[in-house]
Amino acid sequence: MLPRIPEIMRANDLIDLAFRRAAKESSLLTIRGVPRLIRTRKKEEKKVKVVARVIKKHLNKVLKAPRIEELPSFYQELVDIAIGIEKLKKSFGAVKWAVKKIDSLEKHYRYKIRTSQTEADASKYRREFYGRTASILRDISEEIDFLRDASRKLRSFPVVKDIFTIVIAGMPNVGKSTFLKAITTSKPKIESYPFTTKQILLGYFKRRYREYQVVDTPGLLDRPLEKRNPIEKQAILALKHLANVIIFIFDISETCGFTREEQLKVFKEISSLFKVKVIPVVNKADILDKEKIKEFEEKIGEKIFVCSALKKEGVENIIEEAIKE
Ligand code: GDP
């Protein structure tokens, strides 16, 4: 599920490793009873073979990373924000080019070594192969470093499941995390975005054998968009790919510290930004009188749901509404 790029070695380290292996494996080669020229050819060819094998194997492992287009769109968006899809594709392209190039050099030089007329020539061709291979790897060392960095960043991505997801929104202190805890069965899992200090809280519950994911993003969907820096805006955009439905929580008792008008403004913004159903929920019903709720419903002009997340009252209706096909 989570995109991964296998660990990749620095260009110079890979060259060193390949050369060391080649020296070792060729020294273990015992060839007796043949002329010196043939023995030298075999040893030198072996070195070429081992160097090519070690490098190709390592680079091919890197190329086995999942294709960006195959990732869930939430991750595609995050990859683009945190790493850059174009640059990533270019770097993979460079690695692919190197594999091909080393492959054809291997064939070329193994043939030259096999048909060399002197021991000096056989060694010269092997050295030539070494030189050209090392220079290919150095040519792509920048791309390799980029992929190393990308691989590290990917490991810090939030791990989310590719299942029906409810995103909880609402201003600070309205009761979002209390609500998440009220509807999920396990302790919320805390993950973070790789490019902001913002966290993402994930909880899960089951209904009729299906698993649902609930996401709370403290500090992201809780204030007007104009107060956002570009990175936060992008993180919000990424959430668009994750949300199947949004539960927007109001605290009309205003004990959260925000007026109803301020909350309505954010509600409208989120409703127009996300193309999914946004369910308005009035929380903290335990400290509200019915009149106030009715008045608010008229103001908002659509059906609202009422609950007390703290007392776990009224939450079931909201879940049913959220997961309704
Ligand atoms: P968040 O910032 O939106 O995640 O809000 P929290 O879940 O941290 O809740 C903020 C405060 O409101 C906490 O003190 C909660 O105990 C309280 N709170 C949450 N839900 C309710 C509720 O249904 N009724 C009452 N009376 N207080 C609540």
CSV table of C-alpha atoms and ligand atoms in Angstrom, one decimal:
chain,number,residue,atom,x,y,z
A,1,MET,CA,0.0,0.0,0.0
A,2,LEU,CA,2.6,2.5,1.1
A,3,PRO,CA,4.9,3.4,-1.8
A,4,ARG,CA,8.5,2.3,-1.3
A,5,ILE,CA,11.7,2.7,-3.1
A,6,PRO,CA,14.2,0.0,-2.1
A,7,GLU,CA,17.4,1.1,-0.4
A,8,ILE,CA,19.8,2.3,-3.0
A,9,MET,CA,23.6,2.6,-2.5
A,10,ARG,CA,25.6,5.7,-3.3
A,11,ALA,CA,27.3,5.4,-6.8
A,12,ASN,CA,30.8,5.2,-5.3
A,13,ASP,CA,29.9,2.6,-2.8
A,14,LEU,CA,28.2,0.5,-5.4
A,15,ILE,CA,31.3,0.7,-7.6
A,16,ASP,CA,33.6,-0.3,-4.7
A,17,LEU,CA,31.4,-3.2,-3.8
A,18,ALA,CA,31.2,-4.5,-7.4
A,19,PHE,CA,35.0,-4.2,-7.9
A,20,ARG,CA,35.7,-6.0,-4.6
A,21,ARG,CA,33.3,-8.8,-5.4
A,22,ALA,CA,34.9,-9.2,-8.8
A,23,ALA,CA,38.4,-9.4,-7.4
A,24,LYS,CA,37.3,-12.0,-4.8
A,25,GLU,CA,35.3,-14.2,-7.2
A,26,SER,CA,37.9,-14.1,-9.9
A,27,SER,CA,40.6,-15.1,-7.4
A,28,LEU,CA,38.6,-18.1,-6.4
A,29,LEU,CA,38.5,-19.2,-10.0
A,30,THR,CA,40.8,-22.2,-10.5
A,31,ILE,CA,41.8,-22.9,-14.0
A,32,ARG,CA,44.5,-25.4,-14.6
A,33,GLY,CA,46.1,-27.0,-17.5
A,34,VAL,CA,45.4,-24.3,-20.0
A,35,PRO,CA,47.7,-21.7,-21.6
A,36,ARG,CA,48.2,-18.5,-19.7
A,37,LEU,CA,46.4,-16.4,-22.2
A,38,ILE,CA,43.3,-18.4,-21.8
A,39,ARG,CA,43.5,-18.3,-18.1
A,40,THR,CA,43.9,-14.6,-18.1
A,41,ARG,CA,41.0,-14.2,-20.5
A,42,LYS,CA,38.8,-16.3,-18.2
A,43,LYS,CA,39.8,-14.3,-15.1
A,44,GLU,CA,39.3,-11.0,-16.8
A,45,GLU,CA,36.0,-12.0,-18.3
A,46,LYS,CA,34.9,-13.2,-14.9
A,47,LYS,CA,35.6,-9.8,-13.4
A,48,VAL,CA,33.5,-8.1,-16.0
A,49,LYS,CA,30.7,-10.5,-15.5
A,50,VAL,CA,30.7,-10.0,-11.7
A,51,VAL,CA,30.9,-6.2,-11.8
A,52,ALA,CA,28.0,-6.1,-14.3
A,53,ARG,CA,26.0,-8.6,-12.3
A,54,VAL,CA,26.4,-6.8,-9.0
A,55,ILE,CA,25.5,-3.4,-10.4
A,56,LYS,CA,22.6,-4.6,-12.5
A,57,LYS,CA,21.1,-6.6,-9.7
A,58,HIS,CA,21.2,-3.6,-7.3
A,59,LEU,CA,19.8,-1.1,-9.8
A,60,ASN,CA,17.1,-3.5,-11.0
A,61,LYS,CA,16.0,-3.9,-7.4
A,62,VAL,CA,15.5,-0.1,-7.3
A,63,LEU,CA,13.5,-0.2,-10.5
A,64,LYS,CA,11.1,-2.7,-9.0
A,65,ALA,CA,9.5,0.2,-7.0
A,66,PRO,CA,5.8,0.5,-7.7
A,67,ARG,CA,5.0,2.8,-10.7
A,68,ILE,CA,3.7,6.1,-9.5
A,69,GLU,CA,0.5,5.8,-11.7
A,70,GLU,CA,-0.3,2.6,-9.8
A,71,LEU,CA,-0.4,4.3,-6.4
A,72,PRO,CA,-3.6,5.5,-4.7
A,73,SER,CA,-4.1,9.1,-5.7
A,74,PHE,CA,-3.6,10.3,-2.1
A,75,TYR,CA,0.0,9.0,-2.3
A,76,GLN,CA,0.5,10.4,-5.8
A,77,GLU,CA,-0.4,13.8,-4.5
A,78,LEU,CA,2.0,13.4,-1.5
A,79,VAL,CA,4.8,12.1,-3.7
A,80,ASP,CA,4.4,15.1,-5.9
A,81,ILE,CA,4.4,17.6,-2.9
A,82,ALA,CA,7.2,15.9,-1.0
A,83,ILE,CA,9.4,14.6,-3.8
A,84,GLY,CA,8.3,15.7,-7.2
A,85,ILE,CA,6.8,13.2,-9.7
A,86,GLU,CA,8.7,14.5,-12.7
A,87,LYS,CA,12.1,14.5,-11.1
A,88,LEU,CA,11.3,11.0,-9.7
A,89,LYS,CA,10.5,9.7,-13.1
A,90,LYS,CA,13.6,11.2,-14.6
A,91,SER,CA,15.7,9.6,-11.9
A,92,PHE,CA,14.2,6.2,-12.5
A,93,GLY,CA,14.8,6.8,-16.2
A,94,ALA,CA,18.5,7.5,-15.6
A,95,VAL,CA,18.9,4.3,-13.6
A,96,LYS,CA,17.2,2.3,-16.4
A,97,TRP,CA,19.5,3.9,-18.9
A,98,ALA,CA,22.5,2.9,-16.8
A,99,VAL,CA,21.4,-0.7,-16.6
A,100,LYS,CA,21.0,-0.9,-20.3
A,101,LYS,CA,24.3,0.8,-21.0
A,102,ILE,CA,26.2,-1.5,-18.6
A,103,ASP,CA,24.5,-4.5,-20.1
A,104,SER,CA,25.7,-3.6,-23.6
A,105,LEU,CA,29.2,-2.7,-22.4
A,106,GLU,CA,29.4,-6.1,-20.6
A,107,LYS,CA,28.6,-7.9,-23.8
A,108,HIS,CA,31.0,-5.8,-25.8
A,109,TYR,CA,33.9,-6.2,-23.5
A,110,ARG,CA,33.4,-9.9,-22.7
A,111,TYR,CA,33.6,-10.5,-26.4
A,112,LYS,CA,36.7,-8.4,-26.7
A,113,ILE,CA,38.4,-10.2,-23.8
A,114,ARG,CA,37.5,-13.6,-25.2
A,115,THR,CA,39.0,-12.8,-28.5
A,116,SER,CA,42.0,-10.8,-27.2
A,117,GLN,CA,45.4,-11.8,-28.6
A,118,THR,CA,47.6,-11.0,-25.6
A,119,GLU,CA,47.2,-11.1,-21.8
A,120,ALA,CA,48.0,-7.4,-21.8
A,121,ASP,CA,45.0,-6.8,-24.1
A,122,ALA,CA,42.7,-8.9,-22.0
A,123,SER,CA,43.6,-6.8,-18.9
A,124,LYS,CA,43.4,-3.6,-20.8
A,125,TYR,CA,39.8,-4.3,-22.0
A,126,ARG,CA,38.8,-5.3,-18.5
A,127,ARG,CA,40.2,-2.0,-17.1
A,128,GLU,CA,38.4,-0.1,-19.9
A,129,PHE,CA,35.1,-1.8,-18.9
A,130,TYR,CA,35.7,-0.8,-15.3
A,131,GLY,CA,36.4,2.8,-16.2
A,132,ARG,CA,33.4,3.1,-18.4
A,133,THR,CA,31.1,1.4,-15.9
A,134,ALA,CA,32.3,3.6,-13.1
A,135,SER,CA,31.8,6.7,-15.2
A,136,ILE,CA,28.2,5.7,-16.1
A,137,LEU,CA,27.4,5.3,-12.4
A,138,ARG,CA,29.1,8.7,-11.6
A,139,ASP,CA,27.0,10.2,-14.4
A,140,ILE,CA,23.9,9.2,-12.6
A,141,SER,CA,25.1,9.8,-9.1
A,142,GLU,CA,22.9,12.9,-8.7
A,143,GLU,CA,19.8,10.9,-9.6
A,144,ILE,CA,20.9,8.1,-7.3
A,145,ASP,CA,21.2,10.6,-4.4
A,146,PHE,CA,17.8,12.0,-5.3
A,147,LEU,CA,16.3,8.5,-5.1
A,148,ARG,CA,18.1,7.8,-1.8
A,149,ASP,CA,16.5,10.9,-0.4
A,150,ALA,CA,13.1,10.1,-2.0
A,151,SER,CA,13.3,6.6,-0.4
A,152,ARG,CA,13.9,8.1,3.0
A,153,LYS,CA,11.0,10.6,2.6
A,154,LEU,CA,8.6,7.8,1.5
A,155,ARG,CA,9.4,5.9,4.6
A,156,SER,CA,8.1,8.8,6.7
A,157,PHE,CA,4.8,9.0,4.8
A,158,PRO,CA,1.6,8.4,6.7
A,159,VAL,CA,0.4,4.8,6.3
A,160,VAL,CA,-3.2,4.9,5.4
A,161,LYS,CA,-5.5,2.2,4.1
A,162,ASP,CA,-7.1,2.2,0.8
A,163,ILE,CA,-10.6,1.8,2.1
A,164,PHE,CA,-13.7,4.0,2.5
A,165,THR,CA,-12.6,6.9,4.5
A,166,ILE,CA,-14.4,9.5,6.7
A,167,VAL,CA,-12.5,12.7,7.2
A,168,ILE,CA,-13.4,14.7,10.3
A,169,ALA,CA,-13.2,18.5,10.0
A,170,GLY,CA,-14.2,21.4,12.2
A,171,MET,CA,-12.4,24.2,14.1
A,172,PRO,CA,-10.2,23.5,17.1
A,173,ASN,CA,-11.8,22.3,20.3
A,174,VAL,CA,-15.2,21.5,18.8
A,175,GLY,CA,-14.6,17.8,19.7
A,176,LYS,CA,-13.1,16.2,16.6
A,177,SER,CA,-10.7,13.9,18.4
A,178,THR,CA,-13.3,13.0,21.0
A,179,PHE,CA,-15.7,12.2,18.1
A,180,LEU,CA,-13.0,10.0,16.4
A,181,LYS,CA,-12.5,8.1,19.6
A,182,ALA,CA,-16.2,7.7,20.1
A,183,ILE,CA,-16.8,6.0,16.7
A,184,THR,CA,-13.6,4.0,16.4
A,185,THR,CA,-12.7,0.8,18.2
A,186,SER,CA,-9.0,1.0,18.5
A,187,LYS,CA,-6.6,3.5,19.9
A,188,PRO,CA,-6.0,6.1,17.1
A,189,LYS,CA,-2.8,5.7,15.2
A,190,ILE,CA,-0.8,8.8,14.8
A,191,GLU,CA,1.1,9.4,11.6
A,192,SER,CA,2.7,12.5,10.3
A,193,TYR,CA,3.1,14.3,7.0
A,194,PRO,CA,6.6,14.3,5.7
A,195,PHE,CA,6.6,18.0,4.8
A,196,THR,CA,4.7,19.7,7.6
A,197,THR,CA,4.7,19.2,11.3
A,198,LYS,CA,1.0,18.4,11.0
A,199,GLN,CA,-0.1,15.0,12.1
A,200,ILE,CA,-2.8,12.7,10.9
A,201,LEU,CA,-4.9,10.6,13.3
A,202,LEU,CA,-6.4,7.4,12.1
A,203,GLY,CA,-9.0,5.2,13.6
A,204,TYR,CA,-11.0,2.2,12.4
A,205,PHE,CA,-14.4,0.6,12.9
A,206,LYS,CA,-16.4,-2.1,11.3
A,207,ARG,CA,-20.0,-2.2,10.2
A,208,ARG,CA,-21.5,-5.2,8.6
A,209,TYR,CA,-18.1,-6.9,8.1
A,210,ARG,CA,-16.7,-3.9,6.3
A,211,GLU,CA,-13.8,-1.9,7.7
A,212,TYR,CA,-13.9,1.9,7.6
A,213,GLN,CA,-11.2,4.4,8.2
A,214,VAL,CA,-11.7,7.7,10.1
A,215,VAL,CA,-9.2,10.5,9.8
A,216,ASP,CA,-8.6,13.5,12.0
A,217,THR,CA,-6.1,16.1,10.8
A,218,PRO,CA,-5.5,18.5,13.7
A,219,GLY,CA,-4.4,21.9,12.3
A,220,LEU,CA,-5.5,21.3,8.7
A,221,LEU,CA,-9.2,21.3,8.2
A,222,ASP,CA,-9.8,23.6,11.2
A,223,ARG,CA,-9.4,27.1,10.1
A,224,PRO,CA,-10.0,29.4,7.1
A,225,LEU,CA,-7.9,28.6,4.0
A,226,GLU,CA,-6.6,32.1,3.7
A,227,LYS,CA,-4.6,31.5,6.9
A,228,ARG,CA,-2.8,28.5,5.2
A,229,ASN,CA,0.7,28.4,3.9
A,230,PRO,CA,1.2,26.8,0.5
A,231,ILE,CA,2.4,23.5,2.0
A,232,GLU,CA,-0.6,23.2,4.2
A,233,LYS,CA,-2.8,24.0,1.2
A,234,GLN,CA,-1.2,21.1,-0.6
A,235,ALA,CA,-1.6,18.8,2.3
A,236,ILE,CA,-5.3,19.7,2.3
A,237,LEU,CA,-5.5,19.0,-1.4
A,238,ALA,CA,-4.0,15.5,-0.7
A,239,LEU,CA,-6.8,14.9,1.7
A,240,LYS,CA,-9.2,15.4,-1.1
A,241,HIS,CA,-8.0,12.1,-2.5
A,242,LEU,CA,-8.5,10.3,0.8
A,243,ALA,CA,-12.0,11.5,1.8
A,244,ASN,CA,-15.1,9.6,0.7
A,245,VAL,CA,-17.2,11.7,3.1
A,246,ILE,CA,-16.6,14.5,5.5
A,247,ILE,CA,-18.1,15.0,8.9
A,248,PHE,CA,-17.9,18.6,9.8
A,249,ILE,CA,-18.3,19.3,13.5
A,250,PHE,CA,-19.7,22.5,15.0
A,251,ASP,CA,-19.7,23.6,18.5
A,252,ILE,CA,-22.5,26.1,18.7
A,253,SER,CA,-22.1,26.4,22.4
A,254,GLU,CA,-19.0,28.4,21.3
A,255,THR,CA,-17.1,26.9,24.3
A,256,CYS,CA,-14.5,26.1,21.7
A,257,GLY,CA,-13.6,29.8,21.4
A,258,PHE,CA,-15.0,30.3,17.9
A,259,THR,CA,-18.3,32.0,16.9
A,260,ARG,CA,-20.9,30.2,14.9
A,261,GLU,CA,-20.2,32.5,12.0
A,262,GLU,CA,-16.5,31.7,11.9
A,263,GLN,CA,-17.3,28.0,12.0
A,264,LEU,CA,-19.9,28.4,9.2
A,265,LYS,CA,-17.3,30.1,7.0
A,266,VAL,CA,-14.9,27.2,7.3
A,267,PHE,CA,-17.8,24.7,6.7
A,268,LYS,CA,-18.7,26.5,3.5
A,269,GLU,CA,-15.1,26.6,2.4
A,270,ILE,CA,-14.6,22.9,3.0
A,271,SER,CA,-17.9,22.0,1.3
A,272,SER,CA,-16.9,23.8,-1.8
A,273,LEU,CA,-13.3,22.6,-1.8
A,274,PHE,CA,-14.2,18.9,-1.4
A,275,LYS,CA,-16.4,17.3,-3.9
A,276,VAL,CA,-17.8,14.7,-1.5
A,277,LYS,CA,-20.7,14.8,0.9
A,278,VAL,CA,-20.1,17.0,3.9
A,279,ILE,CA,-22.3,16.1,6.9
A,280,PRO,CA,-22.9,19.0,9.3
A,281,VAL,CA,-22.8,17.7,12.9
A,282,VAL,CA,-23.6,19.8,16.0
A,283,ASN,CA,-21.6,18.4,18.9
A,284,LYS,CA,-21.8,18.9,22.7
A,285,ALA,CA,-25.5,18.4,22.7
A,286,ASP,CA,-25.3,17.6,26.4
A,287,ILE,CA,-24.7,21.3,27.1
A,288,LEU,CA,-27.1,22.8,24.5
A,289,ASP,CA,-30.7,23.6,24.6
A,290,LYS,CA,-33.0,22.4,21.8
A,291,GLU,CA,-34.0,25.9,20.8
A,292,LYS,CA,-30.5,26.8,20.0
A,293,ILE,CA,-30.0,23.7,17.8
A,294,LYS,CA,-33.2,24.4,15.9
A,295,GLU,CA,-32.2,28.0,15.3
A,296,PHE,CA,-28.9,26.8,13.9
A,297,GLU,CA,-30.5,24.3,11.6
A,298,GLU,CA,-32.6,27.0,10.1
A,299,LYS,CA,-29.6,29.2,9.7
A,300,ILE,CA,-27.6,26.5,7.9
A,301,GLY,CA,-30.5,25.5,5.7
A,302,GLU,CA,-29.9,21.8,5.7
A,303,LYS,CA,-30.4,18.8,7.9
A,304,ILE,CA,-28.0,18.7,10.7
A,305,PHE,CA,-27.0,15.8,13.0
A,306,VAL,CA,-26.7,16.3,16.7
A,307,CYS,CA,-24.5,14.4,19.1
A,308,SER,CA,-22.5,14.4,22.2
A,309,ALA,CA,-19.2,12.8,21.4
A,310,LEU,CA,-18.2,12.9,25.0
A,311,LYS,CA,-21.3,10.9,26.1
A,312,LYS,CA,-21.3,8.8,22.9
A,313,GLU,CA,-24.9,9.9,22.2
A,314,GLY,CA,-26.2,10.3,18.7
A,315,VAL,CA,-23.1,9.1,17.0
A,316,GLU,CA,-24.6,5.9,15.6
A,317,ASN,CA,-27.0,7.9,13.3
A,318,ILE,CA,-24.0,9.9,12.0
A,319,ILE,CA,-22.0,6.8,11.2
A,320,GLU,CA,-24.9,5.3,9.3
A,321,GLU,CA,-25.4,8.6,7.3
A,322,ALA,CA,-21.7,8.7,6.6
A,323,ILE,CA,-21.3,5.2,5.3
A,324,LYS,CA,-24.7,5.2,3.4
A,325,GLU,CA,-24.1,4.3,-0.3
B,1,GDP,P1,-10.7,18.9,18.8
B,1,GDP,O1,-9.7,20.0,19.0
B,1,GDP,O2,-11.8,19.4,17.8
B,1,GDP,O3,-10.2,17.6,18.5
B,1,GDP,O4,-11.5,18.8,20.2
B,1,GDP,P2,-11.4,17.8,21.4
B,1,GDP,O5,-12.0,16.5,21.0
B,1,GDP,O6,-10.0,17.8,21.9
B,1,GDP,O7,-12.4,18.4,22.5
B,1,GDP,C1,-12.2,19.7,23.0
B,1,GDP,C2,-12.9,19.8,24.3
B,1,GDP,O8,-14.3,19.7,24.2
B,1,GDP,C3,-12.4,18.8,25.3
B,1,GDP,O9,-12.3,19.4,26.6
B,1,GDP,C4,-13.6,17.8,25.2
B,1,GDP,O10,-13.7,17.0,26.4
B,1,GDP,C5,-14.8,18.6,25.0
B,1,GDP,N1,-15.8,17.9,24.3
B,1,GDP,C6,-15.7,17.1,23.2
B,1,GDP,N2,-16.9,16.6,22.9
B,1,GDP,C7,-17.8,17.1,23.8
B,1,GDP,C8,-19.2,16.8,24.1
B,1,GDP,O11,-19.9,16.1,23.3
B,1,GDP,N3,-19.8,17.5,25.1
B,1,GDP,C9,-19.0,18.3,25.9
B,1,GDP,N4,-19.7,18.9,27.0
B,1,GDP,N5,-17.7,18.5,25.8
B,1,GDP,C10,-17.1,17.9,24.7
